[in-house]
């Protein structure tokens, strides 16, 4: 088969869930009080929408091949991302061979280096890259996991992220990762309240269930060290993203400080092989957690993962639903996956990118068979009920 080229790229935005899963209505657990780097300002403490966690919205990138086949990818980037795709990246995408993902990635990254490197530009590059892999799978009539070398196991197993690990246990998950509620600005009282909550959850779930804390970049080395040491009593499995992403030195120190056996995990706000090289070479963490929609897409995640493997580290991607599943199932050093509980009360399993995608598989009893991923590309469709806007055209 001769490989078609890309005829057109289109960038759309959509609000309310989807890839910007923090873009939820009121009373969602994900927007309750959670420790954040903005928690030192009392007015921005009660919920994260206050300081604009949901400002970006979802970016949907569609790539249409000359034979009419359309691939798409989603990420968190909204209008800003749409502008970058339409006004800058389109020149590299259109006319490229649908299988030339490496060359396209290299061109997009190098052409944006003067204002990119991390953050929203890498989200956008990731979105385009996911669209290209989806297209390639559809053109070859194969799931993306086959394009990546094929599954190394028959099923995926999941831990749940949400406010109710006690309910996640009953739903069959391996463990529950809770948001830390109180940050350093809330002093000793906040520390005691965090520990009391962990104690209560350990009591509720028993001893054979993982419990973790997601600290969402909110702590400093001293607070995180004290928290981790005191959490040992309650068998905390890992402490996640305890520090700001640029504090590689702090992570290395924290990793030396935590009790033996407790993991220090991080990386969901890190990007590219160079960012992860810092985390790995500086021995910042036990597990890296790249988000395939933010770190550079599948093309870059393959490199990050190989680097982690050479350092003897697990790669447990952050969220990202099918975009993660197709990758995780092909890697020996990705033995389990995250599932984000997007039901407002974290009391039932709903698709992670709801309502944007149709056919999005979800775990049952904490597991998912690879056969649920056996559709061309990433195997999902855009929900026609979600109103897409195309703010810019080129
Ligand atoms: C619960 C955390 O604060 C984030 O909302 C969560 O999305 C992320 O950090 C995660 O690891 O899933
Ligand atoms: Mg996290």
JSON list of C-alpha atoms in Angstrom, two decimals, residues 62-272:
[
{"chain": "A", "resi": 62, "resn": "UNK", "atom": "CA", "xyz": [-7.60, 16.08, 13.53]},
{"chain": "A", "resi": 63, "resn": "UNK", "atom": "CA", "xyz": [-5.31, 14.98, 10.71]},
{"chain": "A", "resi": 64, "resn": "UNK", "atom": "CA", "xyz": [-6.96, 14.03, 7.43]},
{"chain": "A", "resi": 65, "resn": "UNK", "atom": "CA", "xyz": [-5.03, 11.91, 4.93]},
{"chain": "A", "resi": 66, "resn": "UNK", "atom": "CA", "xyz": [-5.30, 12.22, 1.15]},
{"chain": "A", "resi": 67, "resn": "UNK", "atom": "CA", "xyz": [-7.43, 9.04, 1.08]},
{"chain": "A", "resi": 68, "resn": "UNK", "atom": "CA", "xyz": [-9.98, 10.68, 3.44]},
{"chain": "A", "resi": 69, "resn": "UNK", "atom": "CA", "xyz": [-8.98, 8.73, 6.60]},
{"chain": "A", "resi": 70, "resn": "UNK", "atom": "CA", "xyz": [-9.03, 10.92, 9.71]},
{"chain": "A", "resi": 71, "resn": "UNK", "atom": "CA", "xyz": [-6.97, 10.44, 12.87]},
{"chain": "A", "resi": 72, "resn": "UNK", "atom": "CA", "xyz": [-7.41, 12.52, 15.99]},
{"chain": "A", "resi": 73, "resn": "UNK", "atom": "CA", "xyz": [-5.70, 13.18, 19.30]},
{"chain": "A", "resi": 74, "resn": "UNK", "atom": "CA", "xyz": [-6.71, 15.15, 22.38]},
{"chain": "A", "resi": 75, "resn": "UNK", "atom": "CA", "xyz": [-4.79, 17.12, 24.98]},
{"chain": "A", "resi": 76, "resn": "UNK", "atom": "CA", "xyz": [-5.11, 20.04, 27.38]},
{"chain": "A", "resi": 77, "resn": "UNK", "atom": "CA", "xyz": [-4.36, 23.23, 25.47]},
{"chain": "A", "resi": 78, "resn": "UNK", "atom": "CA", "xyz": [-7.57, 25.00, 24.35]},
{"chain": "A", "resi": 79, "resn": "UNK", "atom": "CA", "xyz": [-7.45, 28.08, 22.13]},
{"chain": "A", "resi": 80, "resn": "UNK", "atom": "CA", "xyz": [-3.74, 28.71, 22.69]},
{"chain": "A", "resi": 81, "resn": "UNK", "atom": "CA", "xyz": [-2.99, 25.23, 21.45]},
{"chain": "A", "resi": 82, "resn": "UNK", "atom": "CA", "xyz": [-5.33, 25.60, 18.48]},
{"chain": "A", "resi": 83, "resn": "UNK", "atom": "CA", "xyz": [-3.49, 28.78, 17.47]},
{"chain": "A", "resi": 84, "resn": "UNK", "atom": "CA", "xyz": [-0.11, 27.01, 17.57]},
{"chain": "A", "resi": 85, "resn": "UNK", "atom": "CA", "xyz": [-1.38, 24.12, 15.43]},
{"chain": "A", "resi": 86, "resn": "UNK", "atom": "CA", "xyz": [-3.10, 26.28, 12.82]},
{"chain": "A", "resi": 87, "resn": "UNK", "atom": "CA", "xyz": [-0.57, 29.11, 12.59]},
{"chain": "A", "resi": 88, "resn": "UNK", "atom": "CA", "xyz": [2.72, 27.37, 13.16]},
{"chain": "A", "resi": 89, "resn": "UNK", "atom": "CA", "xyz": [2.70, 23.56, 13.08]},
{"chain": "A", "resi": 90, "resn": "UNK", "atom": "CA", "xyz": [0.34, 23.07, 10.09]},
{"chain": "A", "resi": 91, "resn": "UNK", "atom": "CA", "xyz": [3.20, 23.81, 7.69]},
{"chain": "A", "resi": 92, "resn": "UNK", "atom": "CA", "xyz": [5.09, 20.70, 8.89]},
{"chain": "A", "resi": 93, "resn": "UNK", "atom": "CA", "xyz": [2.05, 18.45, 9.21]},
{"chain": "A", "resi": 94, "resn": "UNK", "atom": "CA", "xyz": [0.37, 19.01, 5.87]},
{"chain": "A", "resi": 95, "resn": "UNK", "atom": "CA", "xyz": [2.09, 17.18, 3.03]},
{"chain": "A", "resi": 96, "resn": "UNK", "atom": "CA", "xyz": [3.98, 14.84, 5.39]},
{"chain": "A", "resi": 97, "resn": "UNK", "atom": "CA", "xyz": [3.69, 11.08, 4.85]},
{"chain": "A", "resi": 98, "resn": "UNK", "atom": "CA", "xyz": [1.26, 9.63, 7.38]},
{"chain": "A", "resi": 99, "resn": "UNK", "atom": "CA", "xyz": [3.91, 7.19, 8.66]},
{"chain": "A", "resi": 100, "resn": "UNK", "atom": "CA", "xyz": [6.66, 9.81, 9.14]},
{"chain": "A", "resi": 101, "resn": "UNK", "atom": "CA", "xyz": [6.00, 10.42, 12.84]},
{"chain": "A", "resi": 102, "resn": "UNK", "atom": "CA", "xyz": [9.69, 10.72, 13.81]},
{"chain": "A", "resi": 103, "resn": "UNK", "atom": "CA", "xyz": [10.53, 13.39, 11.27]},
{"chain": "A", "resi": 104, "resn": "UNK", "atom": "CA", "xyz": [7.36, 15.33, 12.04]},
{"chain": "A", "resi": 105, "resn": "UNK", "atom": "CA", "xyz": [8.06, 15.25, 15.78]},
{"chain": "A", "resi": 106, "resn": "UNK", "atom": "CA", "xyz": [11.59, 16.48, 15.24]},
{"chain": "A", "resi": 107, "resn": "UNK", "atom": "CA", "xyz": [10.43, 19.33, 13.02]},
{"chain": "A", "resi": 108, "resn": "UNK", "atom": "CA", "xyz": [7.67, 20.43, 15.42]},
{"chain": "A", "resi": 109, "resn": "UNK", "atom": "CA", "xyz": [10.02, 20.34, 18.42]},
{"chain": "A", "resi": 110, "resn": "UNK", "atom": "CA", "xyz": [12.94, 22.11, 16.80]},
{"chain": "A", "resi": 111, "resn": "UNK", "atom": "CA", "xyz": [10.78, 24.77, 15.14]},
{"chain": "A", "resi": 112, "resn": "UNK", "atom": "CA", "xyz": [9.21, 25.68, 18.50]},
{"chain": "A", "resi": 113, "resn": "UNK", "atom": "CA", "xyz": [12.37, 25.51, 20.62]},
{"chain": "A", "resi": 114, "resn": "UNK", "atom": "CA", "xyz": [12.61, 29.30, 20.78]},
{"chain": "A", "resi": 115, "resn": "UNK", "atom": "CA", "xyz": [9.32, 29.49, 22.70]},
{"chain": "A", "resi": 116, "resn": "UNK", "atom": "CA", "xyz": [8.56, 25.87, 23.57]},
{"chain": "A", "resi": 117, "resn": "UNK", "atom": "CA", "xyz": [10.58, 23.09, 25.26]},
{"chain": "A", "resi": 118, "resn": "UNK", "atom": "CA", "xyz": [7.92, 22.23, 27.90]},
{"chain": "A", "resi": 119, "resn": "UNK", "atom": "CA", "xyz": [4.41, 23.18, 28.98]},
{"chain": "A", "resi": 120, "resn": "UNK", "atom": "CA", "xyz": [1.67, 24.02, 26.51]},
{"chain": "A", "resi": 121, "resn": "UNK", "atom": "CA", "xyz": [3.82, 23.69, 23.38]},
{"chain": "A", "resi": 122, "resn": "UNK", "atom": "CA", "xyz": [4.66, 20.11, 24.34]},
{"chain": "A", "resi": 123, "resn": "UNK", "atom": "CA", "xyz": [0.98, 19.48, 25.06]},
{"chain": "A", "resi": 124, "resn": "UNK", "atom": "CA", "xyz": [0.24, 20.61, 21.50]},
{"chain": "A", "resi": 125, "resn": "UNK", "atom": "CA", "xyz": [3.03, 18.54, 19.93]},
{"chain": "A", "resi": 126, "resn": "UNK", "atom": "CA", "xyz": [1.68, 15.58, 21.93]},
{"chain": "A", "resi": 127, "resn": "UNK", "atom": "CA", "xyz": [-1.84, 16.17, 20.59]},
{"chain": "A", "resi": 128, "resn": "UNK", "atom": "CA", "xyz": [-0.59, 16.20, 16.99]},
{"chain": "A", "resi": 129, "resn": "UNK", "atom": "CA", "xyz": [1.55, 13.12, 17.61]},
{"chain": "A", "resi": 130, "resn": "UNK", "atom": "CA", "xyz": [-1.41, 11.20, 19.09]},
{"chain": "A", "resi": 131, "resn": "UNK", "atom": "CA", "xyz": [-3.50, 12.16, 16.05]},
{"chain": "A", "resi": 132, "resn": "UNK", "atom": "CA", "xyz": [-0.75, 10.82, 13.74]},
{"chain": "A", "resi": 133, "resn": "UNK", "atom": "CA", "xyz": [-0.54, 7.48, 15.58]},
{"chain": "A", "resi": 134, "resn": "UNK", "atom": "CA", "xyz": [-4.34, 7.20, 15.50]},
{"chain": "A", "resi": 135, "resn": "UNK", "atom": "CA", "xyz": [-4.30, 7.85, 11.77]},
{"chain": "A", "resi": 136, "resn": "UNK", "atom": "CA", "xyz": [-1.49, 5.37, 11.15]},
{"chain": "A", "resi": 137, "resn": "UNK", "atom": "CA", "xyz": [-3.38, 2.67, 13.06]},
{"chain": "A", "resi": 138, "resn": "UNK", "atom": "CA", "xyz": [-6.50, 3.34, 11.02]},
{"chain": "A", "resi": 139, "resn": "UNK", "atom": "CA", "xyz": [-4.56, 3.28, 7.74]},
{"chain": "A", "resi": 140, "resn": "UNK", "atom": "CA", "xyz": [-2.92, -0.02, 8.67]},
{"chain": "A", "resi": 141, "resn": "UNK", "atom": "CA", "xyz": [-6.12, -1.36, 10.24]},
{"chain": "A", "resi": 142, "resn": "UNK", "atom": "CA", "xyz": [-4.28, -2.11, 13.47]},
{"chain": "A", "resi": 143, "resn": "UNK", "atom": "CA", "xyz": [-4.54, -0.93, 17.07]},
{"chain": "A", "resi": 144, "resn": "UNK", "atom": "CA", "xyz": [-1.74, 1.41, 18.15]},
{"chain": "A", "resi": 145, "resn": "UNK", "atom": "CA", "xyz": [-0.45, -1.22, 20.59]},
{"chain": "A", "resi": 146, "resn": "UNK", "atom": "CA", "xyz": [0.38, -3.43, 17.60]},
{"chain": "A", "resi": 147, "resn": "UNK", "atom": "CA", "xyz": [2.29, -0.60, 15.94]},
{"chain": "A", "resi": 148, "resn": "UNK", "atom": "CA", "xyz": [4.33, -0.32, 19.16]},
{"chain": "A", "resi": 149, "resn": "UNK", "atom": "CA", "xyz": [5.46, -3.93, 19.10]},
{"chain": "A", "resi": 150, "resn": "UNK", "atom": "CA", "xyz": [2.42, -5.69, 20.50]},
{"chain": "A", "resi": 151, "resn": "UNK", "atom": "CA", "xyz": [1.18, -6.46, 24.02]},
{"chain": "A", "resi": 152, "resn": "UNK", "atom": "CA", "xyz": [3.47, -8.09, 26.57]},
{"chain": "A", "resi": 153, "resn": "UNK", "atom": "CA", "xyz": [0.53, -9.17, 28.76]},
{"chain": "A", "resi": 154, "resn": "UNK", "atom": "CA", "xyz": [-3.15, -10.03, 28.33]},
{"chain": "A", "resi": 155, "resn": "UNK", "atom": "CA", "xyz": [-4.64, -7.43, 30.61]},
{"chain": "A", "resi": 156, "resn": "UNK", "atom": "CA", "xyz": [-4.00, -4.16, 32.36]},
{"chain": "A", "resi": 157, "resn": "UNK", "atom": "CA", "xyz": [-4.47, -3.69, 36.09]},
{"chain": "A", "resi": 158, "resn": "UNK", "atom": "CA", "xyz": [-5.29, -0.36, 37.65]},
{"chain": "A", "resi": 159, "resn": "UNK", "atom": "CA", "xyz": [-5.03, 1.72, 40.76]},
{"chain": "A", "resi": 160, "resn": "UNK", "atom": "CA", "xyz": [-7.63, 4.46, 41.21]},
{"chain": "A", "resi": 161, "resn": "UNK", "atom": "CA", "xyz": [-7.02, 8.16, 41.79]},
{"chain": "A", "resi": 162, "resn": "UNK", "atom": "CA", "xyz": [-9.78, 9.88, 43.70]},
{"chain": "A", "resi": 163, "resn": "UNK", "atom": "CA", "xyz": [-11.14, 11.06, 46.99]},
{"chain": "A", "resi": 164, "resn": "UNK", "atom": "CA", "xyz": [-12.54, 7.63, 47.99]},
{"chain": "A", "resi": 165, "resn": "UNK", "atom": "CA", "xyz": [-9.92, 4.88, 48.10]},
{"chain": "A", "resi": 166, "resn": "UNK", "atom": "CA", "xyz": [-12.26, 2.97, 50.40]},
{"chain": "A", "resi": 167, "resn": "UNK", "atom": "CA", "xyz": [-14.80, 2.71, 47.56]},
{"chain": "A", "resi": 168, "resn": "UNK", "atom": "CA", "xyz": [-12.05, 2.01, 44.99]},
{"chain": "A", "resi": 169, "resn": "UNK", "atom": "CA", "xyz": [-11.08, -1.04, 47.01]},
{"chain": "A", "resi": 170, "resn": "UNK", "atom": "CA", "xyz": [-14.60, -2.44, 46.72]},
{"chain": "A", "resi": 171, "resn": "UNK", "atom": "CA", "xyz": [-14.45, -1.78, 42.98]},
{"chain": "A", "resi": 172, "resn": "UNK", "atom": "CA", "xyz": [-11.46, -4.12, 42.60]},
{"chain": "A", "resi": 173, "resn": "UNK", "atom": "CA", "xyz": [-8.62, -1.63, 42.14]},
{"chain": "A", "resi": 174, "resn": "UNK", "atom": "CA", "xyz": [-5.05, -2.40, 43.28]},
{"chain": "A", "resi": 175, "resn": "UNK", "atom": "CA", "xyz": [-4.88, 0.74, 45.38]},
{"chain": "A", "resi": 176, "resn": "UNK", "atom": "CA", "xyz": [-6.17, 4.24, 45.88]},
{"chain": "A", "resi": 177, "resn": "UNK", "atom": "CA", "xyz": [-4.30, 7.50, 45.42]},
{"chain": "A", "resi": 178, "resn": "UNK", "atom": "CA", "xyz": [-5.84, 10.38, 47.34]},
{"chain": "A", "resi": 179, "resn": "UNK", "atom": "CA", "xyz": [-5.20, 14.05, 46.90]},
{"chain": "A", "resi": 180, "resn": "UNK", "atom": "CA", "xyz": [-3.33, 15.55, 49.84]},
{"chain": "A", "resi": 181, "resn": "UNK", "atom": "CA", "xyz": [-5.66, 18.19, 51.29]},
{"chain": "A", "resi": 182, "resn": "UNK", "atom": "CA", "xyz": [-3.53, 20.45, 53.48]},
{"chain": "A", "resi": 183, "resn": "UNK", "atom": "CA", "xyz": [-0.24, 22.06, 52.46]},
{"chain": "A", "resi": 184, "resn": "UNK", "atom": "CA", "xyz": [2.64, 23.57, 54.43]},
{"chain": "A", "resi": 185, "resn": "UNK", "atom": "CA", "xyz": [0.87, 26.93, 54.83]},
{"chain": "A", "resi": 186, "resn": "UNK", "atom": "CA", "xyz": [-1.65, 25.19, 57.10]},
{"chain": "A", "resi": 187, "resn": "UNK", "atom": "CA", "xyz": [1.11, 24.32, 59.54]},
{"chain": "A", "resi": 188, "resn": "UNK", "atom": "CA", "xyz": [1.12, 21.55, 62.14]},
{"chain": "A", "resi": 189, "resn": "UNK", "atom": "CA", "xyz": [-2.64, 21.48, 62.31]},
{"chain": "A", "resi": 190, "resn": "UNK", "atom": "CA", "xyz": [-2.85, 20.73, 58.57]},
{"chain": "A", "resi": 191, "resn": "UNK", "atom": "CA", "xyz": [-0.16, 18.05, 58.91]},
{"chain": "A", "resi": 192, "resn": "UNK", "atom": "CA", "xyz": [-2.14, 16.34, 61.71]},
{"chain": "A", "resi": 193, "resn": "UNK", "atom": "CA", "xyz": [-5.32, 16.49, 59.66]},
{"chain": "A", "resi": 194, "resn": "UNK", "atom": "CA", "xyz": [-3.58, 14.92, 56.65]},
{"chain": "A", "resi": 195, "resn": "UNK", "atom": "CA", "xyz": [-2.29, 12.09, 58.81]},
{"chain": "A", "resi": 196, "resn": "UNK", "atom": "CA", "xyz": [-5.64, 11.59, 60.54]},
{"chain": "A", "resi": 197, "resn": "UNK", "atom": "CA", "xyz": [-7.28, 11.21, 57.13]},
{"chain": "A", "resi": 198, "resn": "UNK", "atom": "CA", "xyz": [-4.66, 8.68, 56.01]},
{"chain": "A", "resi": 199, "resn": "UNK", "atom": "CA", "xyz": [-5.15, 6.75, 59.26]},
{"chain": "A", "resi": 200, "resn": "UNK", "atom": "CA", "xyz": [-8.91, 6.71, 58.70]},
{"chain": "A", "resi": 201, "resn": "UNK", "atom": "CA", "xyz": [-8.49, 5.44, 55.14]},
{"chain": "A", "resi": 202, "resn": "UNK", "atom": "CA", "xyz": [-6.02, 2.75, 56.20]},
{"chain": "A", "resi": 203, "resn": "UNK", "atom": "CA", "xyz": [-8.52, 1.63, 58.82]},
{"chain": "A", "resi": 204, "resn": "UNK", "atom": "CA", "xyz": [-11.25, 1.53, 56.14]},
{"chain": "A", "resi": 205, "resn": "UNK", "atom": "CA", "xyz": [-9.29, -0.38, 53.47]},
{"chain": "A", "resi": 206, "resn": "UNK", "atom": "CA", "xyz": [-7.33, -2.82, 55.62]},
{"chain": "A", "resi": 207, "resn": "UNK", "atom": "CA", "xyz": [-3.71, -3.79, 55.15]},
{"chain": "A", "resi": 208, "resn": "UNK", "atom": "CA", "xyz": [-3.66, -5.45, 51.71]},
{"chain": "A", "resi": 209, "resn": "UNK", "atom": "CA", "xyz": [-4.52, -2.38, 49.61]},
{"chain": "A", "resi": 210, "resn": "UNK", "atom": "CA", "xyz": [-2.14, 0.32, 48.38]},
{"chain": "A", "resi": 211, "resn": "UNK", "atom": "CA", "xyz": [-2.65, 3.86, 49.63]},
{"chain": "A", "resi": 212, "resn": "UNK", "atom": "CA", "xyz": [-0.82, 6.79, 48.05]},
{"chain": "A", "resi": 213, "resn": "UNK", "atom": "CA", "xyz": [-0.79, 10.56, 48.33]},
{"chain": "A", "resi": 214, "resn": "UNK", "atom": "CA", "xyz": [-0.81, 12.93, 45.36]},
{"chain": "A", "resi": 215, "resn": "UNK", "atom": "CA", "xyz": [0.70, 16.20, 46.55]},
{"chain": "A", "resi": 216, "resn": "UNK", "atom": "CA", "xyz": [0.36, 18.05, 43.23]},
{"chain": "A", "resi": 217, "resn": "UNK", "atom": "CA", "xyz": [3.64, 20.05, 43.50]},
{"chain": "A", "resi": 218, "resn": "UNK", "atom": "CA", "xyz": [2.56, 21.65, 46.79]},
{"chain": "A", "resi": 219, "resn": "UNK", "atom": "CA", "xyz": [5.23, 20.78, 49.39]},
{"chain": "A", "resi": 220, "resn": "UNK", "atom": "CA", "xyz": [8.82, 21.58, 50.28]},
{"chain": "A", "resi": 221, "resn": "UNK", "atom": "CA", "xyz": [11.52, 19.04, 51.17]},
{"chain": "A", "resi": 222, "resn": "UNK", "atom": "CA", "xyz": [11.19, 19.53, 54.90]},
{"chain": "A", "resi": 223, "resn": "UNK", "atom": "CA", "xyz": [7.39, 19.15, 55.00]},
{"chain": "A", "resi": 224, "resn": "UNK", "atom": "CA", "xyz": [7.41, 16.24, 52.55]},
{"chain": "A", "resi": 225, "resn": "UNK", "atom": "CA", "xyz": [10.09, 14.45, 54.56]},
{"chain": "A", "resi": 226, "resn": "UNK", "atom": "CA", "xyz": [8.17, 14.79, 57.82]},
{"chain": "A", "resi": 227, "resn": "UNK", "atom": "CA", "xyz": [4.92, 13.74, 56.13]},
{"chain": "A", "resi": 228, "resn": "UNK", "atom": "CA", "xyz": [6.52, 10.67, 54.53]},
{"chain": "A", "resi": 229, "resn": "UNK", "atom": "CA", "xyz": [8.23, 9.61, 57.74]},
{"chain": "A", "resi": 230, "resn": "UNK", "atom": "CA", "xyz": [5.02, 9.84, 59.74]},
{"chain": "A", "resi": 231, "resn": "UNK", "atom": "CA", "xyz": [3.03, 8.12, 56.96]},
{"chain": "A", "resi": 232, "resn": "UNK", "atom": "CA", "xyz": [5.18, 5.03, 57.27]},
{"chain": "A", "resi": 233, "resn": "UNK", "atom": "CA", "xyz": [3.01, 3.89, 60.17]},
{"chain": "A", "resi": 234, "resn": "UNK", "atom": "CA", "xyz": [0.07, 3.72, 57.76]},
{"chain": "A", "resi": 235, "resn": "UNK", "atom": "CA", "xyz": [2.05, 1.94, 55.05]},
{"chain": "A", "resi": 236, "resn": "UNK", "atom": "CA", "xyz": [1.89, 4.70, 52.42]},
{"chain": "A", "resi": 237, "resn": "UNK", "atom": "CA", "xyz": [3.06, 3.11, 49.17]},
{"chain": "A", "resi": 238, "resn": "UNK", "atom": "CA", "xyz": [4.25, 6.29, 47.49]},
{"chain": "A", "resi": 239, "resn": "UNK", "atom": "CA", "xyz": [4.33, 10.04, 47.84]},
{"chain": "A", "resi": 240, "resn": "UNK", "atom": "CA", "xyz": [3.64, 11.69, 44.48]},
{"chain": "A", "resi": 241, "resn": "UNK", "atom": "CA", "xyz": [4.72, 14.99, 42.98]},
{"chain": "A", "resi": 242, "resn": "UNK", "atom": "CA", "xyz": [5.63, 16.33, 46.39]},
{"chain": "A", "resi": 243, "resn": "UNK", "atom": "CA", "xyz": [7.70, 19.23, 45.02]},
{"chain": "A", "resi": 244, "resn": "UNK", "atom": "CA", "xyz": [7.62, 21.70, 42.13]},
{"chain": "A", "resi": 245, "resn": "UNK", "atom": "CA", "xyz": [8.71, 19.94, 38.91]},
{"chain": "A", "resi": 246, "resn": "UNK", "atom": "CA", "xyz": [11.90, 22.01, 38.50]},
{"chain": "A", "resi": 247, "resn": "UNK", "atom": "CA", "xyz": [13.26, 21.11, 41.94]},
{"chain": "A", "resi": 248, "resn": "UNK", "atom": "CA", "xyz": [15.29, 18.09, 40.80]},
{"chain": "A", "resi": 249, "resn": "UNK", "atom": "CA", "xyz": [17.69, 18.65, 43.70]},
{"chain": "A", "resi": 250, "resn": "UNK", "atom": "CA", "xyz": [14.81, 18.62, 46.20]},
{"chain": "A", "resi": 251, "resn": "UNK", "atom": "CA", "xyz": [13.45, 15.37, 44.75]},
{"chain": "A", "resi": 252, "resn": "UNK", "atom": "CA", "xyz": [16.87, 13.74, 45.04]},
{"chain": "A", "resi": 253, "resn": "UNK", "atom": "CA", "xyz": [17.06, 14.80, 48.68]},
{"chain": "A", "resi": 254, "resn": "UNK", "atom": "CA", "xyz": [13.51, 13.68, 49.42]},
{"chain": "A", "resi": 255, "resn": "UNK", "atom": "CA", "xyz": [14.20, 10.28, 47.91]},
{"chain": "A", "resi": 256, "resn": "UNK", "atom": "CA", "xyz": [17.15, 9.88, 50.28]},
{"chain": "A", "resi": 257, "resn": "UNK", "atom": "CA", "xyz": [14.96, 10.96, 53.21]},
{"chain": "A", "resi": 258, "resn": "UNK", "atom": "CA", "xyz": [11.82, 8.82, 52.87]},
{"chain": "A", "resi": 259, "resn": "UNK", "atom": "CA", "xyz": [11.45, 5.57, 54.82]},
{"chain": "A", "resi": 260, "resn": "UNK", "atom": "CA", "xyz": [12.92, 2.49, 53.16]},
{"chain": "A", "resi": 261, "resn": "UNK", "atom": "CA", "xyz": [10.41, 0.90, 50.80]},
{"chain": "A", "resi": 262, "resn": "UNK", "atom": "CA", "xyz": [8.28, 4.00, 50.28]},
{"chain": "A", "resi": 263, "resn": "UNK", "atom": "CA", "xyz": [8.39, 5.26, 46.67]},
{"chain": "A", "resi": 264, "resn": "UNK", "atom": "CA", "xyz": [8.90, 8.82, 45.54]},
{"chain": "A", "resi": 265, "resn": "UNK", "atom": "CA", "xyz": [7.01, 9.20, 42.25]},
{"chain": "A", "resi": 266, "resn": "UNK", "atom": "CA", "xyz": [6.80, 12.16, 39.92]},
{"chain": "A", "resi": 267, "resn": "UNK", "atom": "CA", "xyz": [6.82, 13.39, 36.33]},
{"chain": "A", "resi": 268, "resn": "UNK", "atom": "CA", "xyz": [3.28, 14.16, 35.25]},
{"chain": "A", "resi": 269, "resn": "UNK", "atom": "CA", "xyz": [4.29, 17.80, 34.63]},
{"chain": "A", "resi": 270, "resn": "UNK", "atom": "CA", "xyz": [7.66, 16.90, 33.09]},
{"chain": "A", "resi": 271, "resn": "UNK", "atom": "CA", "xyz": [8.22, 16.70, 29.34]},
{"chain": "A", "resi": 272, "resn": "UNK", "atom": "CA", "xyz": [10.62, 15.25, 26.76]}
]
